[in-house]
mmCIF file with all atom_site columns, C-alpha atoms in Angstrom:
data_model
loop_
_atom_site.group_PDB
_atom_site.id
_atom_site.type_symbol
_atom_site.label_atom_id
_atom_site.label_alt_id
_atom_site.label_comp_id
_atom_site.label_asym_id
_atom_site.label_entity_id
_atom_site.label_seq_id
_atom_site.pdbx_PDB_ins_code
_atom_site.Cartn_x
_atom_site.Cartn_y
_atom_site.Cartn_z
_atom_site.occupancy
_atom_site.B_iso_or_equiv
_atom_site.pdbx_formal_charge
_atom_site.auth_seq_id
_atom_site.auth_comp_id
_atom_site.auth_asym_id
_atom_site.auth_atom_id
_atom_site.pdbx_PDB_model_num
ATOM 1   C CA . MET A 1 1   ? -66.603 -66.326 34.804 1.00 67.00 ? 1   MET A CA 1
ATOM 2   C CA . PRO A 1 2   ? -63.295 -67.723 35.973 1.00 88.00 ? 2   PRO A CA 1
ATOM 3   C CA . VAL A 1 3   ? -60.192 -67.855 33.845 1.00 94.00 ? 3   VAL A CA 1
ATOM 4   C CA . ARG A 1 4   ? -59.360 -71.521 33.392 1.00 96.00 ? 4   ARG A CA 1
ATOM 5   C CA . GLU A 1 5   ? -55.909 -73.043 33.264 1.00 97.00 ? 5   GLU A CA 1
ATOM 6   C CA . ILE A 1 6   ? -54.693 -73.673 29.718 1.00 97.00 ? 6   ILE A CA 1
ATOM 7   C CA . GLU A 1 7   ? -53.398 -77.173 29.063 1.00 97.00 ? 7   GLU A CA 1
ATOM 8   C CA . ILE A 1 8   ? -49.814 -77.261 27.808 1.00 95.00 ? 8   ILE A CA 1
ATOM 9   C CA . MET A 1 9   ? -48.379 -79.595 25.181 1.00 94.00 ? 9   MET A CA 1
ATOM 10  C CA . GLY A 1 10  ? -47.784 -82.956 26.800 1.00 93.00 ? 10  GLY A CA 1
ATOM 11  C CA . SER A 1 11  ? -51.250 -83.002 28.358 1.00 97.00 ? 11  SER A CA 1
ATOM 12  C CA . GLU A 1 12  ? -53.171 -86.095 27.252 1.00 97.00 ? 12  GLU A CA 1
ATOM 13  C CA . VAL A 1 13  ? -56.413 -84.159 26.664 1.00 98.00 ? 13  VAL A CA 1
ATOM 14  C CA . LEU A 1 14  ? -54.739 -82.233 23.822 1.00 98.00 ? 14  LEU A CA 1
ATOM 15  C CA . ARG A 1 15  ? -54.055 -85.479 21.947 1.00 97.00 ? 15  ARG A CA 1
ATOM 16  C CA . THR A 1 16  ? -57.472 -87.068 22.502 1.00 97.00 ? 16  THR A CA 1
ATOM 17  C CA . PRO A 1 17  ? -60.245 -86.422 19.954 1.00 98.00 ? 17  PRO A CA 1
ATOM 18  C CA . ALA A 1 18  ? -63.017 -84.477 21.700 1.00 98.00 ? 18  ALA A CA 1
ATOM 19  C CA . VAL A 1 19  ? -66.540 -85.869 21.984 1.00 98.00 ? 19  VAL A CA 1
ATOM 20  C CA . GLU A 1 20  ? -69.662 -84.308 20.479 1.00 98.00 ? 20  GLU A CA 1
ATOM 21  C CA . VAL A 1 21  ? -71.723 -82.038 22.681 1.00 98.00 ? 21  VAL A CA 1
ATOM 22  C CA . GLU A 1 22  ? -75.102 -83.635 23.351 1.00 97.00 ? 22  GLU A CA 1
ATOM 23  C CA . HIS A 1 23  ? -76.665 -81.166 25.779 1.00 96.00 ? 23  HIS A CA 1
ATOM 24  C CA . PHE A 1 24  ? -77.047 -77.484 24.960 1.00 97.00 ? 24  PHE A CA 1
ATOM 25  C CA . ASP A 1 25  ? -77.593 -76.423 28.559 1.00 97.00 ? 25  ASP A CA 1
ATOM 26  C CA . ASP A 1 26  ? -76.435 -73.978 31.216 1.00 96.00 ? 26  ASP A CA 1
ATOM 27  C CA . GLU A 1 27  ? -73.301 -76.044 31.812 1.00 97.00 ? 27  GLU A CA 1
ATOM 28  C CA . LEU A 1 28  ? -72.279 -75.608 28.155 1.00 98.00 ? 28  LEU A CA 1
ATOM 29  C CA . ARG A 1 29  ? -73.036 -71.885 28.215 1.00 97.00 ? 29  ARG A CA 1
ATOM 30  C CA . SER A 1 30  ? -70.969 -71.538 31.412 1.00 97.00 ? 30  SER A CA 1
ATOM 31  C CA . LEU A 1 31  ? -68.059 -73.365 29.766 1.00 97.00 ? 31  LEU A CA 1
ATOM 32  C CA . VAL A 1 32  ? -68.277 -71.051 26.755 1.00 97.00 ? 32  VAL A CA 1
ATOM 33  C CA . ARG A 1 33  ? -68.237 -67.948 28.985 1.00 96.00 ? 33  ARG A CA 1
ATOM 34  C CA . ASP A 1 34  ? -65.178 -69.288 30.829 1.00 97.00 ? 34  ASP A CA 1
ATOM 35  C CA . MET A 1 35  ? -63.472 -70.059 27.530 1.00 97.00 ? 35  MET A CA 1
ATOM 36  C CA . PHE A 1 36  ? -63.995 -66.502 26.269 1.00 96.00 ? 36  PHE A CA 1
ATOM 37  C CA . GLU A 1 37  ? -62.653 -65.100 29.531 1.00 96.00 ? 37  GLU A CA 1
ATOM 38  C CA . THR A 1 38  ? -59.630 -67.417 29.324 1.00 97.00 ? 38  THR A CA 1
ATOM 39  C CA . MET A 1 39  ? -58.986 -66.596 25.653 1.00 95.00 ? 39  MET A CA 1
ATOM 40  C CA . TYR A 1 40  ? -59.106 -62.829 26.286 1.00 93.00 ? 40  TYR A CA 1
ATOM 41  C CA . HIS A 1 41  ? -56.908 -63.153 29.381 1.00 95.00 ? 41  HIS A CA 1
ATOM 42  C CA . ALA A 1 42  ? -54.307 -65.107 27.358 1.00 94.00 ? 42  ALA A CA 1
ATOM 43  C CA . GLU A 1 43  ? -54.653 -62.711 24.394 1.00 91.00 ? 43  GLU A CA 1
ATOM 44  C CA . GLY A 1 44  ? -55.484 -65.541 21.995 1.00 90.00 ? 44  GLY A CA 1
ATOM 45  C CA . ALA A 1 45  ? -57.449 -65.525 18.729 1.00 89.00 ? 45  ALA A CA 1
ATOM 46  C CA . GLY A 1 46  ? -59.296 -68.748 19.521 1.00 95.00 ? 46  GLY A CA 1
ATOM 47  C CA . LEU A 1 47  ? -59.544 -71.462 22.155 1.00 97.00 ? 47  LEU A CA 1
ATOM 48  C CA . ALA A 1 48  ? -60.816 -75.047 21.991 1.00 98.00 ? 48  ALA A CA 1
ATOM 49  C CA . GLY A 1 49  ? -62.409 -77.103 24.768 1.00 98.00 ? 49  GLY A CA 1
ATOM 50  C CA . PRO A 1 50  ? -59.449 -79.500 25.136 1.00 98.00 ? 50  PRO A CA 1
ATOM 51  C CA . GLN A 1 51  ? -57.168 -76.515 25.758 1.00 98.00 ? 51  GLN A CA 1
ATOM 52  C CA . VAL A 1 52  ? -59.024 -75.878 29.030 1.00 98.00 ? 52  VAL A CA 1
ATOM 53  C CA . GLY A 1 53  ? -59.121 -79.581 29.887 1.00 98.00 ? 53  GLY A CA 1
ATOM 54  C CA . VAL A 1 54  ? -62.654 -80.230 28.600 1.00 98.00 ? 54  VAL A CA 1
ATOM 55  C CA . SER A 1 55  ? -62.830 -82.891 25.902 1.00 97.00 ? 55  SER A CA 1
ATOM 56  C CA . LEU A 1 56  ? -65.900 -81.474 24.151 1.00 98.00 ? 56  LEU A CA 1
ATOM 57  C CA . ARG A 1 57  ? -66.204 -80.326 20.535 1.00 98.00 ? 57  ARG A CA 1
ATOM 58  C CA . VAL A 1 58  ? -66.524 -76.606 21.206 1.00 98.00 ? 58  VAL A CA 1
ATOM 59  C CA . PHE A 1 59  ? -64.326 -73.638 20.402 1.00 97.00 ? 59  PHE A CA 1
ATOM 60  C CA . VAL A 1 60  ? -64.510 -69.887 20.744 1.00 97.00 ? 60  VAL A CA 1
ATOM 61  C CA . PHE A 1 61  ? -62.963 -67.106 18.702 1.00 94.00 ? 61  PHE A CA 1
ATOM 62  C CA . ASP A 1 62  ? -63.227 -63.376 18.331 1.00 89.00 ? 62  ASP A CA 1
ATOM 63  C CA . MET A 1 63  ? -63.826 -61.692 14.987 1.00 71.00 ? 63  MET A CA 1
ATOM 64  C CA . ARG A 1 64  ? -62.683 -58.298 16.254 1.00 69.00 ? 64  ARG A CA 1
ATOM 65  C CA . ASP A 1 65  ? -63.454 -55.292 14.134 1.00 59.00 ? 65  ASP A CA 1
ATOM 66  C CA . GLU A 1 66  ? -59.960 -53.779 14.085 1.00 56.00 ? 66  GLU A CA 1
ATOM 67  C CA . ASP A 1 67  ? -61.224 -50.437 12.748 1.00 56.00 ? 67  ASP A CA 1
ATOM 68  C CA . GLU A 1 68  ? -63.745 -49.966 15.523 1.00 58.00 ? 68  GLU A CA 1
ATOM 69  C CA . GLY A 1 69  ? -61.935 -51.988 18.223 1.00 61.00 ? 69  GLY A CA 1
ATOM 70  C CA . ARG A 1 70  ? -65.184 -53.853 18.860 1.00 63.00 ? 70  ARG A CA 1
ATOM 71  C CA . ARG A 1 71  ? -65.257 -57.471 20.022 1.00 70.00 ? 71  ARG A CA 1
ATOM 72  C CA . GLN A 1 72  ? -67.318 -59.978 18.045 1.00 81.00 ? 72  GLN A CA 1
ATOM 73  C CA . PRO A 1 73  ? -67.176 -63.181 20.127 1.00 89.00 ? 73  PRO A CA 1
ATOM 74  C CA . VAL A 1 74  ? -68.467 -66.366 18.490 1.00 92.00 ? 74  VAL A CA 1
ATOM 75  C CA . ALA A 1 75  ? -68.704 -69.909 19.867 1.00 96.00 ? 75  ALA A CA 1
ATOM 76  C CA . LEU A 1 76  ? -69.075 -72.983 17.679 1.00 97.00 ? 76  LEU A CA 1
ATOM 77  C CA . VAL A 1 77  ? -70.296 -76.314 18.996 1.00 98.00 ? 77  VAL A CA 1
ATOM 78  C CA . ASN A 1 78  ? -69.729 -79.607 17.140 1.00 98.00 ? 78  ASN A CA 1
ATOM 79  C CA . PRO A 1 79  ? -68.091 -77.746 14.235 1.00 98.00 ? 79  PRO A CA 1
ATOM 80  C CA . ARG A 1 80  ? -66.983 -79.485 11.085 1.00 98.00 ? 80  ARG A CA 1
ATOM 81  C CA . ILE A 1 81  ? -65.365 -78.252 7.921  1.00 98.00 ? 81  ILE A CA 1
ATOM 82  C CA . VAL A 1 82  ? -67.771 -79.004 5.061  1.00 98.00 ? 82  VAL A CA 1
ATOM 83  C CA . GLU A 1 83  ? -65.851 -77.237 2.289  1.00 97.00 ? 83  GLU A CA 1
ATOM 84  C CA . SER A 1 84  ? -62.206 -76.407 1.909  1.00 97.00 ? 84  SER A CA 1
ATOM 85  C CA . SER A 1 85  ? -60.425 -74.573 -0.904 1.00 97.00 ? 85  SER A CA 1
ATOM 86  C CA . LYS A 1 86  ? -57.786 -76.339 -2.930 1.00 97.00 ? 86  LYS A CA 1
ATOM 87  C CA . ARG A 1 87  ? -55.678 -73.181 -2.784 1.00 97.00 ? 87  ARG A CA 1
ATOM 88  C CA . THR A 1 88  ? -53.423 -72.905 0.224  1.00 97.00 ? 88  THR A CA 1
ATOM 89  C CA . MET A 1 89  ? -51.641 -70.144 2.091  1.00 96.00 ? 89  MET A CA 1
ATOM 90  C CA . ARG A 1 90  ? -48.595 -70.167 4.291  1.00 96.00 ? 90  ARG A CA 1
ATOM 91  C CA . GLY A 1 91  ? -48.534 -68.117 7.438  1.00 94.00 ? 91  GLY A CA 1
ATOM 92  C CA . PRO A 1 92  ? -47.264 -68.026 11.006 1.00 94.00 ? 92  PRO A CA 1
ATOM 93  C CA . GLU A 1 93  ? -49.150 -69.886 13.699 1.00 94.00 ? 93  GLU A CA 1
ATOM 94  C CA . GLY A 1 94  ? -48.712 -70.097 17.401 1.00 93.00 ? 94  GLY A CA 1
ATOM 95  C CA . CYS A 1 95  ? -50.758 -71.787 20.082 1.00 95.00 ? 95  CYS A CA 1
ATOM 96  C CA . LEU A 1 96  ? -51.747 -70.986 23.645 1.00 96.00 ? 96  LEU A CA 1
ATOM 97  C CA . SER A 1 97  ? -50.918 -74.612 24.502 1.00 96.00 ? 97  SER A CA 1
ATOM 98  C CA . ILE A 1 98  ? -47.377 -74.257 23.115 1.00 95.00 ? 98  ILE A CA 1
ATOM 99  C CA . PRO A 1 99  ? -46.509 -70.779 24.387 1.00 92.00 ? 99  PRO A CA 1
ATOM 100 C CA . GLY A 1 100 ? -43.572 -68.785 23.122 1.00 90.00 ? 100 GLY A CA 1
ATOM 101 C CA . VAL A 1 101 ? -43.048 -70.429 19.734 1.00 92.00 ? 101 VAL A CA 1
ATOM 102 C CA . ASP A 1 102 ? -44.577 -70.096 16.313 1.00 93.00 ? 102 ASP A CA 1
ATOM 103 C CA . GLU A 1 103 ? -43.885 -71.460 12.872 1.00 94.00 ? 103 GLU A CA 1
ATOM 104 C CA . VAL A 1 104 ? -45.137 -71.109 9.313  1.00 95.00 ? 104 VAL A CA 1
ATOM 105 C CA . VAL A 1 105 ? -47.962 -73.553 8.561  1.00 96.00 ? 105 VAL A CA 1
ATOM 106 C CA . THR A 1 106 ? -49.754 -74.257 5.287  1.00 96.00 ? 106 THR A CA 1
ATOM 107 C CA . ARG A 1 107 ? -53.565 -74.116 5.442  1.00 97.00 ? 107 ARG A CA 1
ATOM 108 C CA . ALA A 1 108 ? -56.480 -73.890 3.001  1.00 97.00 ? 108 ALA A CA 1
ATOM 109 C CA . THR A 1 109 ? -57.173 -70.270 2.030  1.00 97.00 ? 109 THR A CA 1
ATOM 110 C CA . SER A 1 110 ? -60.875 -70.641 2.721  1.00 97.00 ? 110 SER A CA 1
ATOM 111 C CA . VAL A 1 111 ? -63.245 -73.022 4.498  1.00 97.00 ? 111 VAL A CA 1
ATOM 112 C CA . VAL A 1 112 ? -66.938 -73.410 5.217  1.00 98.00 ? 112 VAL A CA 1
ATOM 113 C CA . VAL A 1 113 ? -67.742 -74.596 8.730  1.00 97.00 ? 113 VAL A CA 1
ATOM 114 C CA . GLU A 1 114 ? -71.066 -75.892 10.020 1.00 98.00 ? 114 GLU A CA 1
ATOM 115 C CA . GLY A 1 115 ? -72.003 -76.459 13.622 1.00 98.00 ? 115 GLY A CA 1
ATOM 116 C CA . PHE A 1 116 ? -74.244 -74.990 16.291 1.00 98.00 ? 116 PHE A CA 1
ATOM 117 C CA . ASP A 1 117 ? -74.261 -72.013 18.591 1.00 97.00 ? 117 ASP A CA 1
ATOM 118 C CA . PRO A 1 118 ? -74.356 -72.669 22.373 1.00 96.00 ? 118 PRO A CA 1
ATOM 119 C CA . GLY A 1 119 ? -78.166 -72.544 22.248 1.00 96.00 ? 119 GLY A CA 1
ATOM 120 C CA . GLY A 1 120 ? -78.292 -75.405 19.736 1.00 97.00 ? 120 GLY A CA 1
ATOM 121 C CA . GLU A 1 121 ? -79.150 -73.281 16.688 1.00 97.00 ? 121 GLU A CA 1
ATOM 122 C CA . PRO A 1 122 ? -77.468 -74.332 13.404 1.00 98.00 ? 122 PRO A CA 1
ATOM 123 C CA . VAL A 1 123 ? -74.604 -72.129 12.203 1.00 96.00 ? 123 VAL A CA 1
ATOM 124 C CA . ARG A 1 124 ? -72.834 -72.024 8.845  1.00 97.00 ? 124 ARG A CA 1
ATOM 125 C CA . LEU A 1 125 ? -69.807 -69.745 8.499  1.00 95.00 ? 125 LEU A CA 1
ATOM 126 C CA . GLU A 1 126 ? -67.597 -69.039 5.508  1.00 94.00 ? 126 GLU A CA 1
ATOM 127 C CA . ALA A 1 127 ? -64.084 -67.896 6.273  1.00 93.00 ? 127 ALA A CA 1
ATOM 128 C CA . SER A 1 128 ? -61.001 -66.895 4.360  1.00 94.00 ? 128 SER A CA 1
ATOM 129 C CA . GLY A 1 129 ? -57.574 -65.592 5.278  1.00 92.00 ? 129 GLY A CA 1
ATOM 130 C CA . HIS A 1 130 ? -56.754 -65.358 8.967  1.00 90.00 ? 130 HIS A CA 1
ATOM 131 C CA . LEU A 1 131 ? -60.199 -66.493 10.117 1.00 92.00 ? 131 LEU A CA 1
ATOM 132 C CA . SER A 1 132 ? -59.934 -69.604 7.928  1.00 94.00 ? 132 SER A CA 1
ATOM 133 C CA . ARG A 1 133 ? -56.604 -70.362 9.635  1.00 94.00 ? 133 ARG A CA 1
ATOM 134 C CA . VAL A 1 134 ? -58.202 -69.939 13.091 1.00 94.00 ? 134 VAL A CA 1
ATOM 135 C CA . PHE A 1 135 ? -61.055 -72.325 12.200 1.00 96.00 ? 135 PHE A CA 1
ATOM 136 C CA . GLN A 1 136 ? -58.678 -74.990 10.904 1.00 97.00 ? 136 GLN A CA 1
ATOM 137 C CA . HIS A 1 137 ? -56.352 -74.624 13.897 1.00 97.00 ? 137 HIS A CA 1
ATOM 138 C CA . GLU A 1 138 ? -59.171 -74.906 16.452 1.00 97.00 ? 138 GLU A CA 1
ATOM 139 C CA . ILE A 1 139 ? -60.896 -77.819 14.705 1.00 98.00 ? 139 ILE A CA 1
ATOM 140 C CA . ASP A 1 140 ? -57.515 -79.576 14.649 1.00 98.00 ? 140 ASP A CA 1
ATOM 141 C CA . HIS A 1 141 ? -57.497 -79.196 18.457 1.00 97.00 ? 141 HIS A CA 1
ATOM 142 C CA . LEU A 1 142 ? -60.889 -80.911 18.601 1.00 98.00 ? 142 LEU A CA 1
ATOM 143 C CA . ASP A 1 143 ? -59.382 -83.810 16.624 1.00 98.00 ? 143 ASP A CA 1
ATOM 144 C CA . GLY A 1 144 ? -56.361 -84.145 18.942 1.00 98.00 ? 144 GLY A CA 1
ATOM 145 C CA . VAL A 1 145 ? -54.017 -82.456 16.454 1.00 97.00 ? 145 VAL A CA 1
ATOM 146 C CA . LEU A 1 146 ? -51.572 -79.636 17.271 1.00 97.00 ? 146 LEU A CA 1
ATOM 147 C CA . PHE A 1 147 ? -50.164 -77.168 14.763 1.00 95.00 ? 147 PHE A CA 1
ATOM 148 C CA . VAL A 1 148 ? -46.722 -78.760 15.149 1.00 95.00 ? 148 VAL A CA 1
ATOM 149 C CA . ASP A 1 149 ? -48.201 -81.865 13.490 1.00 96.00 ? 149 ASP A CA 1
ATOM 150 C CA . GLN A 1 150 ? -48.592 -79.804 10.296 1.00 94.00 ? 150 GLN A CA 1
ATOM 151 C CA . LEU A 1 151 ? -44.826 -79.195 10.072 1.00 94.00 ? 151 LEU A CA 1
ATOM 152 C CA . THR A 1 152 ? -42.145 -81.200 8.333  1.00 93.00 ? 152 THR A CA 1
ATOM 153 C CA . PRO A 1 153 ? -40.299 -83.553 10.696 1.00 94.00 ? 153 PRO A CA 1
ATOM 154 C CA . LEU A 1 154 ? -37.204 -81.304 10.679 1.00 94.00 ? 154 LEU A CA 1
ATOM 155 C CA . LYS A 1 155 ? -39.139 -78.089 11.370 1.00 94.00 ? 155 LYS A CA 1
ATOM 156 C CA . ARG A 1 156 ? -41.126 -79.848 14.079 1.00 93.00 ? 156 ARG A CA 1
ATOM 157 C CA . LYS A 1 157 ? -37.950 -81.113 15.761 1.00 94.00 ? 157 LYS A CA 1
ATOM 158 C CA . MET A 1 158 ? -36.428 -77.607 15.676 1.00 93.00 ? 158 MET A CA 1
ATOM 159 C CA . LEU A 1 159 ? -39.587 -75.998 17.072 1.00 92.00 ? 159 LEU A CA 1
ATOM 160 C CA . LEU A 1 160 ? -39.896 -78.562 19.856 1.00 91.00 ? 160 LEU A CA 1
ATOM 161 C CA . SER A 1 161 ? -36.242 -78.021 20.751 1.00 92.00 ? 161 SER A CA 1
ATOM 162 C CA . ARG A 1 162 ? -36.833 -74.226 20.982 1.00 92.00 ? 162 ARG A CA 1
ATOM 163 C CA . TRP A 1 163 ? -39.940 -74.806 23.076 1.00 91.00 ? 163 TRP A CA 1
ATOM 164 C CA . LYS A 1 164 ? -38.113 -77.179 25.439 1.00 90.00 ? 164 LYS A CA 1
ATOM 165 C CA . LYS A 1 165 ? -35.366 -74.567 25.974 1.00 91.00 ? 165 LYS A CA 1
ATOM 166 C CA . LEU A 1 166 ? -37.983 -71.896 26.702 1.00 88.00 ? 166 LEU A CA 1
ATOM 167 C CA . ARG A 1 167 ? -39.703 -74.161 29.237 1.00 87.00 ? 167 ARG A CA 1
ATOM 168 C CA . GLU A 1 168 ? -36.389 -74.980 30.946 1.00 87.00 ? 168 GLU A CA 1
ATOM 169 C CA . ALA A 1 169 ? -35.512 -71.253 31.126 1.00 86.00 ? 169 ALA A CA 1
ATOM 170 C CA . GLU A 1 170 ? -38.944 -70.475 32.655 1.00 82.00 ? 170 GLU A CA 1
ATOM 171 C CA . GLU A 1 171 ? -38.573 -73.222 35.248 1.00 80.00 ? 171 GLU A CA 1
ATOM 172 C CA . GLY A 1 172 ? -35.056 -72.068 36.091 1.00 76.00 ? 172 GLY A CA 1
ATOM 173 C CA . SER A 1 173 ? -36.073 -68.477 36.814 1.00 65.00 ? 173 SER A CA 1
#
């Protein structure tokens, strides 16, 4: 289970809507295993196919039980939001594809997502709070949308400026 390279903002695959998974096979299950390994290595909450350069509608996340410290990895294939609350919440978001910066983003407080597990079995999940934010963020990735697209033009410009300075500092060291 190799750790895959995470695509960074500017990569075309991050801006291209991902295609539906048609084959629930060993290749898909291998991709999912690699994505979990990559997500854990990068200490992320979720990871979408395009973020590892694979333009397929699949994402992984971990519903860790903080009290018990137990991992609860889940993969969703061809997910779609079928219900979304009218109520919204504001909260910080970051992204493994835009490392080092975060910003407050407004999201629905709860969503219902339908899709499939890697074996092709139907899945329906209801989420609220942080998990709802993760679902919306990862499904945005599958649609070619980054969290910076949810910001006002001014906030986006400021965030991108901070990110550019971070990247220049990393390259200079």
